[in-house]
């Protein structure tokens, strides 16, 4: 318990210390404190962007059978605009997702964002975001445009609640440091709905009276924004007496032709409502039907590294590698790192029109999931060649 609780203490101690260490001396003088927005907001009241990725996939599924076919990987519409210099909005839909409403937050499963942003204060260095919005987690993999990510880690794809209903309060201390506090619903679905969908048994669990969470996030920009950080501590609860703690450290270097990010994640779930780790443990123990319940004290760890290198105006390469583990912290029979997931890809990209965000690509994706030998569970391999296109185009 001391280890989990110390996560928040460490983050709260480290972030302000680093922030103060990097603060220019002049910026602490009230008479000279001038904070400029990172980017002048678009004055348009309505903008429409069309995002998509389509690919031909040739490879092996988990049964190791050769298969080939086209996939519509991503199709999204982004509506955004500025009502005035201080008030803006964003709404984004995933057109290849169900529009059914979720049971906890009453939002559409296809809805990423439906938010308003309001900037205030003498220096306009305070901001509040209300509505459905992106989780303030320290992850550049998640913050990146989804059409650019050929494959996601389990952490982003299956563990996190990425788009949350809640409120975010932000303060830009200076041009280098910004702090955020986000309060949100832990899950888009109620505990009862999760149980019903998974076919699990309830066991002795019941939904928390406050199925909510909070992110404390620090964003830093150093060396003329070449080095950026996004570190977050998260506390949440869905099931009564099931506290979840997570520490996320995202780091990025960016120059004119190079972008590299490294994300490090540690998540300690008091109750594994993601069920990513619970399912193979039940399979190992032979539990079926309602004998399966969400398990306690599960730890997920993720490290992901991505490089994007522009070779010239038209050609570029993209490389990504990730390693993830799941552990049963208090189950000696299962132990640490019983599930291991390796994910990686390499892609060559070509931009036909250098002024437009539209690329053709060819690449290879490798994904391997394995378990400790004593669990006697089969490995999963999902490897494939990809050939396709992605785009993020302004329609209006």
Short mmCIF file of C-alpha atoms in Angstrom, two decimals:
data_model
loop_
_atom_site.label_atom_id
_atom_site.label_comp_id
_atom_site.label_asym_id
_atom_site.label_seq_id
_atom_site.Cartn_x
_atom_site.Cartn_y
_atom_site.Cartn_z
CA UNK A 1 0.00 0.00 0.00
CA UNK A 2 2.91 2.33 0.81
CA UNK A 3 4.38 1.75 -2.66
CA UNK A 4 1.13 2.62 -4.42
CA UNK A 5 0.44 5.67 -2.27
CA UNK A 6 3.98 6.98 -2.79
CA UNK A 7 3.39 7.28 -6.53
CA UNK A 8 1.29 10.41 -6.03
CA UNK A 9 3.73 11.85 -3.49
CA UNK A 10 6.68 11.38 -5.86
CA UNK A 11 4.88 13.04 -8.78
CA UNK A 12 3.72 15.97 -6.67
CA UNK A 13 7.28 16.46 -5.42
CA UNK A 14 9.15 15.99 -8.69
CA UNK A 15 6.97 18.02 -11.08
CA UNK A 16 7.07 21.36 -9.21
CA UNK A 17 10.79 20.92 -8.54
CA UNK A 18 11.56 20.36 -12.21
CA UNK A 19 9.23 23.16 -13.19
CA UNK A 20 10.91 25.67 -10.86
CA UNK A 21 14.35 24.55 -11.96
CA UNK A 22 13.47 25.32 -15.57
CA UNK A 23 11.65 28.63 -14.90
CA UNK A 24 13.45 31.66 -16.34
CA UNK A 25 14.42 34.10 -13.56
CA UNK A 26 12.53 37.00 -15.12
CA UNK A 27 9.29 35.02 -15.34
CA UNK A 28 8.79 35.10 -11.55
CA UNK A 29 8.68 38.90 -11.45
CA UNK A 30 5.05 40.06 -11.49
CA UNK A 31 5.90 43.20 -13.44
CA UNK A 32 7.46 41.26 -16.30
CA UNK A 33 5.30 38.11 -16.36
CA UNK A 34 3.97 37.89 -19.92
CA UNK A 35 2.58 34.57 -21.08
CA UNK A 36 1.90 34.14 -24.75
CA UNK A 37 -0.39 31.43 -26.10
CA UNK A 38 1.57 28.55 -27.60
CA UNK A 39 -0.30 29.08 -30.85
CA UNK A 40 -2.56 31.87 -32.02
CA UNK A 41 -6.07 30.40 -32.14
CA UNK A 42 -7.81 30.01 -35.47
CA UNK A 43 -10.38 32.78 -35.82
CA UNK A 44 -12.80 30.56 -37.79
CA UNK A 45 -16.08 29.86 -36.05
CA UNK A 46 -16.47 26.54 -37.88
CA UNK A 47 -13.86 24.10 -39.20
CA UNK A 48 -14.39 20.58 -40.52
CA UNK A 49 -11.58 18.04 -40.79
CA UNK A 50 -11.89 14.58 -42.33
CA UNK A 51 -9.55 11.90 -40.96
CA UNK A 52 -9.08 8.38 -42.23
CA UNK A 53 -6.80 5.41 -42.78
CA UNK A 54 -7.40 2.50 -45.16
CA UNK A 55 -5.02 -0.41 -45.67
CA UNK A 56 -4.53 -3.75 -47.36
CA UNK A 57 -3.44 -6.27 -44.73
CA UNK A 58 -1.64 -9.50 -45.61
CA UNK A 59 -0.50 -11.70 -42.74
CA UNK A 60 -1.29 -14.20 -40.00
CA UNK A 61 -3.95 -14.08 -37.33
CA UNK A 62 -3.73 -15.78 -33.93
CA UNK A 63 -4.59 -19.14 -35.51
CA UNK A 64 -1.59 -18.58 -37.83
CA UNK A 65 -3.70 -18.80 -40.98
CA UNK A 66 -2.67 -16.65 -43.91
CA UNK A 67 -5.29 -14.02 -44.59
CA UNK A 68 -5.60 -10.90 -46.71
CA UNK A 69 -8.13 -8.12 -47.01
CA UNK A 70 -8.79 -4.40 -46.96
CA UNK A 71 -9.60 -2.65 -43.71
CA UNK A 72 -11.12 0.73 -42.97
CA UNK A 73 -8.93 1.32 -39.95
CA UNK A 74 -10.04 4.84 -39.08
CA UNK A 75 -12.73 7.28 -40.20
CA UNK A 76 -13.36 10.34 -38.08
CA UNK A 77 -14.94 13.78 -38.45
CA UNK A 78 -13.64 16.71 -36.41
CA UNK A 79 -15.75 19.83 -35.98
CA UNK A 80 -14.07 22.75 -34.23
CA UNK A 81 -14.15 26.50 -34.01
CA UNK A 82 -13.66 29.64 -31.98
CA UNK A 83 -16.70 31.59 -30.82
CA UNK A 84 -14.37 34.37 -29.64
CA UNK A 85 -10.68 34.49 -28.62
CA UNK A 86 -11.47 32.91 -25.24
CA UNK A 87 -14.24 30.41 -26.05
CA UNK A 88 -13.81 27.44 -28.42
CA UNK A 89 -15.32 24.01 -29.01
CA UNK A 90 -14.40 20.59 -30.43
CA UNK A 91 -16.60 17.67 -31.48
CA UNK A 92 -15.18 14.49 -33.03
CA UNK A 93 -16.97 11.35 -34.19
CA UNK A 94 -15.63 7.91 -35.14
CA UNK A 95 -17.78 6.82 -38.04
CA UNK A 96 -16.72 3.16 -37.79
CA UNK A 97 -17.93 2.84 -34.19
CA UNK A 98 -21.38 2.14 -32.78
CA UNK A 99 -23.51 5.15 -31.93
CA UNK A 100 -25.19 3.32 -29.02
CA UNK A 101 -25.10 5.24 -25.76
CA UNK A 102 -22.98 4.15 -22.82
CA UNK A 103 -24.58 3.35 -19.46
CA UNK A 104 -22.38 5.41 -17.15
CA UNK A 105 -21.90 8.75 -18.95
CA UNK A 106 -24.82 8.64 -21.43
CA UNK A 107 -22.50 9.36 -24.35
CA UNK A 108 -22.25 7.76 -27.74
CA UNK A 109 -19.54 5.14 -28.14
CA UNK A 110 -18.67 6.86 -31.43
CA UNK A 111 -18.12 10.23 -29.77
CA UNK A 112 -14.53 11.15 -28.90
CA UNK A 113 -14.99 14.79 -27.96
CA UNK A 114 -17.89 17.12 -27.27
CA UNK A 115 -16.24 19.87 -25.30
CA UNK A 116 -16.00 23.60 -24.77
CA UNK A 117 -12.77 25.39 -23.78
CA UNK A 118 -12.80 28.69 -21.91
CA UNK A 119 -9.64 30.72 -21.28
CA UNK A 120 -9.65 33.36 -18.57
CA UNK A 121 -7.49 35.45 -16.25
CA UNK A 122 -5.58 38.68 -16.88
CA UNK A 123 -2.92 36.84 -18.85
CA UNK A 124 -5.37 34.24 -20.21
CA UNK A 125 -3.24 31.63 -18.45
CA UNK A 126 -6.20 29.71 -16.96
CA UNK A 127 -8.46 27.35 -18.86
CA UNK A 128 -11.43 25.13 -18.11
CA UNK A 129 -12.62 22.28 -20.37
CA UNK A 130 -16.10 20.85 -19.90
CA UNK A 131 -17.83 17.90 -21.57
CA UNK A 132 -16.49 14.75 -23.18
CA UNK A 133 -12.75 15.14 -23.72
CA UNK A 134 -9.43 13.34 -24.00
CA UNK A 135 -8.04 11.85 -20.80
CA UNK A 136 -5.13 13.96 -19.47
CA UNK A 137 -2.89 10.89 -19.31
CA UNK A 138 0.85 11.17 -19.90
CA UNK A 139 0.94 9.41 -23.26
CA UNK A 140 2.14 10.81 -26.56
CA UNK A 141 0.99 7.61 -28.23
CA UNK A 142 -2.56 8.59 -27.28
CA UNK A 143 -2.06 12.33 -27.88
CA UNK A 144 -0.84 11.64 -31.42
CA UNK A 145 -3.40 11.83 -34.20
CA UNK A 146 -5.01 8.33 -34.25
CA UNK A 147 -4.69 7.95 -38.03
CA UNK A 148 -0.89 8.24 -37.66
CA UNK A 149 -0.65 5.25 -35.30
CA UNK A 150 -0.61 2.04 -37.34
CA UNK A 151 -1.05 -0.08 -34.20
CA UNK A 152 -1.72 0.81 -30.58
CA UNK A 153 -0.42 -0.78 -27.41
CA UNK A 154 -2.77 -2.67 -25.10
CA UNK A 155 -2.39 0.23 -22.69
CA UNK A 156 -4.03 2.70 -25.07
CA UNK A 157 -6.33 0.27 -26.87
CA UNK A 158 -7.66 -1.88 -24.01
CA UNK A 159 -6.69 -0.53 -20.59
CA UNK A 160 -7.27 3.22 -20.57
CA UNK A 161 -10.59 5.02 -20.65
CA UNK A 162 -9.40 7.40 -23.38
CA UNK A 163 -12.35 9.74 -23.86
CA UNK A 164 -13.95 10.79 -20.61
CA UNK A 165 -16.84 12.93 -19.45
CA UNK A 166 -15.66 15.41 -16.85
CA UNK A 167 -13.94 18.73 -16.23
CA UNK A 168 -10.34 19.88 -16.63
CA UNK A 169 -8.77 22.91 -14.97
CA UNK A 170 -5.46 24.12 -16.40
CA UNK A 171 -2.95 26.79 -15.42
CA UNK A 172 -0.05 27.90 -17.60
CA UNK A 173 2.56 28.95 -15.05
CA UNK A 174 4.89 30.27 -17.73
CA UNK A 175 5.92 29.44 -21.29
CA UNK A 176 7.63 26.30 -20.01
CA UNK A 177 5.22 24.73 -17.52
CA UNK A 178 1.49 23.96 -17.48
CA UNK A 179 -0.45 22.02 -14.85
CA UNK A 180 -3.80 20.27 -15.29
CA UNK A 181 -6.33 18.75 -12.92
CA UNK A 182 -8.98 16.57 -14.55
CA UNK A 183 -11.94 14.95 -12.77
CA UNK A 184 -13.84 12.32 -14.76
CA UNK A 185 -15.92 9.13 -14.79
CA UNK A 186 -13.64 6.10 -14.36
CA UNK A 187 -15.53 4.06 -16.97
CA UNK A 188 -18.04 4.83 -19.70
CA UNK A 189 -20.05 1.80 -18.55
CA UNK A 190 -21.51 0.94 -15.15
CA UNK A 191 -20.13 -2.00 -13.20
CA UNK A 192 -23.30 -4.01 -13.90
CA UNK A 193 -22.99 -3.41 -17.65
CA UNK A 194 -19.33 -4.46 -17.67
CA UNK A 195 -20.24 -7.68 -15.89
CA UNK A 196 -23.11 -8.35 -18.31
CA UNK A 197 -20.96 -7.74 -21.40
CA UNK A 198 -18.07 -9.90 -20.19
CA UNK A 199 -20.20 -12.77 -18.89
CA UNK A 200 -18.35 -12.61 -15.57
CA UNK A 201 -19.82 -13.22 -12.15
CA UNK A 202 -20.33 -10.36 -9.72
CA UNK A 203 -18.63 -12.08 -6.81
CA UNK A 204 -18.53 -9.90 -3.71
CA UNK A 205 -17.99 -6.73 -5.75
CA UNK A 206 -20.34 -3.78 -6.10
CA UNK A 207 -20.00 -0.46 -7.86
CA UNK A 208 -18.38 2.34 -5.91
CA UNK A 209 -20.59 5.18 -4.71
CA UNK A 210 -18.10 7.48 -6.47
CA UNK A 211 -16.98 5.69 -9.67
CA UNK A 212 -14.74 8.59 -10.61
CA UNK A 213 -11.09 9.42 -11.07
CA UNK A 214 -8.68 12.35 -11.26
CA UNK A 215 -5.52 13.15 -13.22
CA UNK A 216 -2.83 15.52 -12.00
CA UNK A 217 -0.73 16.30 -15.07
CA UNK A 218 2.35 18.40 -15.75
CA UNK A 219 3.36 19.47 -19.25
CA UNK A 220 6.80 20.94 -19.86
CA UNK A 221 8.39 22.50 -22.94
CA UNK A 222 12.14 23.09 -22.94
CA UNK A 223 14.93 24.14 -25.33
CA UNK A 224 12.61 26.11 -27.61
CA UNK A 225 10.00 23.30 -27.37
CA UNK A 226 12.43 20.71 -28.78
CA UNK A 227 12.03 18.64 -25.60
CA UNK A 228 8.52 18.12 -24.23
CA UNK A 229 7.16 16.18 -21.28
CA UNK A 230 3.70 15.09 -20.19
CA UNK A 231 3.73 13.40 -16.79
CA UNK A 232 0.57 12.34 -14.97
CA UNK A 233 -0.57 10.67 -11.78
CA UNK A 234 -4.02 9.10 -11.79
CA UNK A 235 -6.28 7.88 -9.02
CA UNK A 236 -9.61 6.21 -9.84
CA UNK A 237 -12.20 3.81 -8.48
CA UNK A 238 -14.99 1.86 -10.16
CA UNK A 239 -15.55 -0.96 -7.66
CA UNK A 240 -16.00 -0.27 -3.95
CA UNK A 241 -12.73 -0.78 -2.03
CA UNK A 242 -10.84 -1.11 -5.31
CA UNK A 243 -8.45 1.83 -5.61
CA UNK A 244 -6.49 2.25 -8.85
CA UNK A 245 -3.21 4.17 -9.10
CA UNK A 246 -1.23 4.96 -12.24
CA UNK A 247 1.92 6.87 -13.10
CA UNK A 248 2.56 7.90 -16.72
CA UNK A 249 5.74 9.56 -17.98
CA UNK A 250 5.65 10.71 -21.61
CA UNK A 251 8.74 12.34 -23.13
CA UNK A 252 9.24 13.69 -26.65
CA UNK A 253 12.01 15.24 -28.73
CA UNK A 254 11.02 17.10 -31.88
CA UNK A 255 13.02 18.97 -34.51
CA UNK A 256 12.26 19.99 -38.08
CA UNK A 257 12.64 16.48 -39.53
CA UNK A 258 12.72 14.20 -36.47
CA UNK A 259 10.21 13.27 -33.79
CA UNK A 260 10.85 10.71 -31.05
CA UNK A 261 8.64 9.88 -28.10
CA UNK A 262 9.12 7.52 -25.16
CA UNK A 263 6.12 6.64 -22.99
CA UNK A 264 6.52 4.78 -19.68
CA UNK A 265 3.40 3.54 -17.85
CA UNK A 266 2.79 1.86 -14.50
CA UNK A 267 -0.78 1.00 -13.46
CA UNK A 268 -1.76 -0.71 -10.21
CA UNK A 269 -5.41 -1.84 -10.30
CA UNK A 270 -7.06 -2.65 -6.99
CA UNK A 271 -9.74 -4.40 -9.07
CA UNK A 272 -9.03 -5.31 -12.70
CA UNK A 273 -12.14 -3.92 -14.38
CA UNK A 274 -10.28 -3.98 -17.74
CA UNK A 275 -10.18 -7.80 -17.42
CA UNK A 276 -7.16 -7.96 -19.72
CA UNK A 277 -5.16 -9.83 -17.08
CA UNK A 278 -8.12 -11.53 -15.39
CA UNK A 279 -9.15 -13.52 -18.49
CA UNK A 280 -5.92 -15.55 -18.98
CA UNK A 281 -5.65 -16.16 -15.23
CA UNK A 282 -9.14 -17.69 -15.21
CA UNK A 283 -8.24 -19.74 -18.29
CA UNK A 284 -5.15 -21.07 -16.49
CA UNK A 285 -7.15 -21.97 -13.38
CA UNK A 286 -10.00 -23.50 -15.36
CA UNK A 287 -12.67 -21.09 -14.14
CA UNK A 288 -15.65 -20.73 -16.46
CA UNK A 289 -18.95 -18.85 -16.52
CA UNK A 290 -19.83 -16.90 -13.39
CA UNK A 291 -16.91 -18.49 -11.53
CA UNK A 292 -14.88 -15.85 -13.33
CA UNK A 293 -14.80 -12.51 -11.53
CA UNK A 294 -12.68 -9.38 -11.77
CA UNK A 295 -9.43 -10.06 -9.96
CA UNK A 296 -7.70 -7.89 -7.39
CA UNK A 297 -4.20 -6.42 -7.35
CA UNK A 298 -3.21 -6.48 -11.01
CA UNK A 299 -0.29 -4.43 -12.33
CA UNK A 300 0.22 -3.33 -15.93
CA UNK A 301 3.50 -1.90 -17.23
CA UNK A 302 4.19 -0.44 -20.67
CA UNK A 303 7.17 1.07 -22.48
CA UNK A 304 6.74 2.39 -26.02
CA UNK A 305 9.26 4.12 -28.26
CA UNK A 306 8.49 5.69 -31.64
CA UNK A 307 10.68 7.45 -34.21
CA UNK A 308 9.46 9.48 -37.20
CA UNK A 309 12.21 10.65 -39.55
CA UNK A 310 11.50 12.82 -42.57
CA UNK A 311 14.10 12.00 -45.27
CA UNK A 312 13.07 14.83 -47.59
CA UNK A 313 9.91 16.79 -48.40
CA UNK A 314 8.10 13.72 -49.72
CA UNK A 315 9.63 10.63 -48.12
CA UNK A 316 9.86 9.52 -44.50
CA UNK A 317 10.12 6.48 -42.25
CA UNK A 318 8.23 5.55 -39.07
CA UNK A 319 9.42 2.98 -36.50
CA UNK A 320 7.73 1.89 -33.28
CA UNK A 321 8.38 -0.70 -30.61
CA UNK A 322 6.52 -1.51 -27.39
CA UNK A 323 6.87 -4.00 -24.53
CA UNK A 324 4.04 -4.62 -22.07
CA UNK A 325 3.56 -6.90 -19.10
CA UNK A 326 0.76 -7.90 -16.74
CA UNK A 327 1.33 -9.15 -13.19
CA UNK A 328 -0.78 -10.63 -10.41
CA UNK A 329 0.83 -8.73 -7.56
CA UNK A 330 -0.35 -10.92 -4.69
CA UNK A 331 -0.89 -14.25 -6.46
CA UNK A 332 2.33 -16.23 -6.02
CA UNK A 333 1.11 -18.98 -8.32
CA UNK A 334 0.76 -16.52 -11.22
CA UNK A 335 3.52 -14.09 -10.27
CA UNK A 336 4.97 -11.06 -11.99
CA UNK A 337 5.03 -10.45 -15.73
CA UNK A 338 3.03 -13.59 -16.48
CA UNK A 339 1.74 -12.00 -19.71
CA UNK A 340 4.15 -10.34 -22.16
CA UNK A 341 3.21 -8.40 -25.24
CA UNK A 342 5.72 -7.27 -27.91
CA UNK A 343 4.47 -4.87 -30.56
CA UNK A 344 6.37 -3.15 -33.32
CA UNK A 345 6.20 -1.84 -36.84
CA UNK A 346 8.31 -0.26 -39.57
CA UNK A 347 6.76 1.83 -42.35
CA UNK A 348 7.93 3.81 -45.37
CA UNK A 349 5.77 6.87 -46.04
CA UNK A 350 5.31 9.03 -49.13
CA UNK A 351 3.52 12.37 -49.35
CA UNK A 352 2.22 13.01 -52.92
CA UNK A 353 1.37 16.66 -52.17
CA UNK A 354 3.88 18.15 -49.76
CA UNK A 355 1.49 20.86 -48.55
CA UNK A 356 -1.27 18.40 -47.58
CA UNK A 357 -1.47 15.98 -44.67
CA UNK A 358 -1.99 12.94 -46.89
CA UNK A 359 0.41 10.00 -47.10
CA UNK A 360 0.77 6.64 -48.79
CA UNK A 361 2.53 3.95 -46.77
CA UNK A 362 3.95 0.44 -46.89
CA UNK A 363 5.10 -1.42 -43.82
CA UNK A 364 5.15 -4.44 -41.54
CA UNK A 365 3.47 -4.90 -38.13
CA UNK A 366 4.63 -7.53 -35.63
CA UNK A 367 2.66 -8.46 -32.50
CA UNK A 368 3.42 -11.37 -30.19
CA UNK A 369 1.72 -12.21 -26.87
CA UNK A 370 3.19 -14.93 -24.67
CA UNK A 371 2.67 -16.34 -21.17
CA UNK A 372 4.93 -17.89 -18.58
CA UNK A 373 5.62 -21.55 -19.35
CA UNK A 374 3.89 -22.89 -16.26
CA UNK A 375 0.59 -21.34 -17.37
CA UNK A 376 0.58 -23.56 -20.49
CA UNK A 377 -1.41 -21.00 -22.47
CA UNK A 378 -0.83 -20.69 -26.22
CA UNK A 379 1.06 -17.72 -27.61
CA UNK A 380 -0.70 -15.33 -29.96
CA UNK A 381 0.93 -14.01 -33.12
CA UNK A 382 -0.63 -11.32 -35.29
CA UNK A 383 1.87 -10.30 -37.96
CA UNK A 384 1.04 -8.60 -41.24
CA UNK A 385 2.21 -6.46 -44.13
CA UNK A 386 0.30 -3.24 -44.67
CA UNK A 387 -0.15 -1.09 -47.75
CA UNK A 388 -2.46 1.90 -47.74
CA UNK A 389 -3.10 5.58 -47.14
CA UNK A 390 -4.00 7.96 -44.34
CA UNK A 391 -5.11 11.57 -44.35
CA UNK A 392 -6.10 14.50 -42.16
CA UNK A 393 -7.66 17.04 -44.50
CA UNK A 394 -9.41 20.32 -43.88
CA UNK A 395 -12.76 20.21 -45.69
CA UNK A 396 -14.04 23.60 -44.54
#
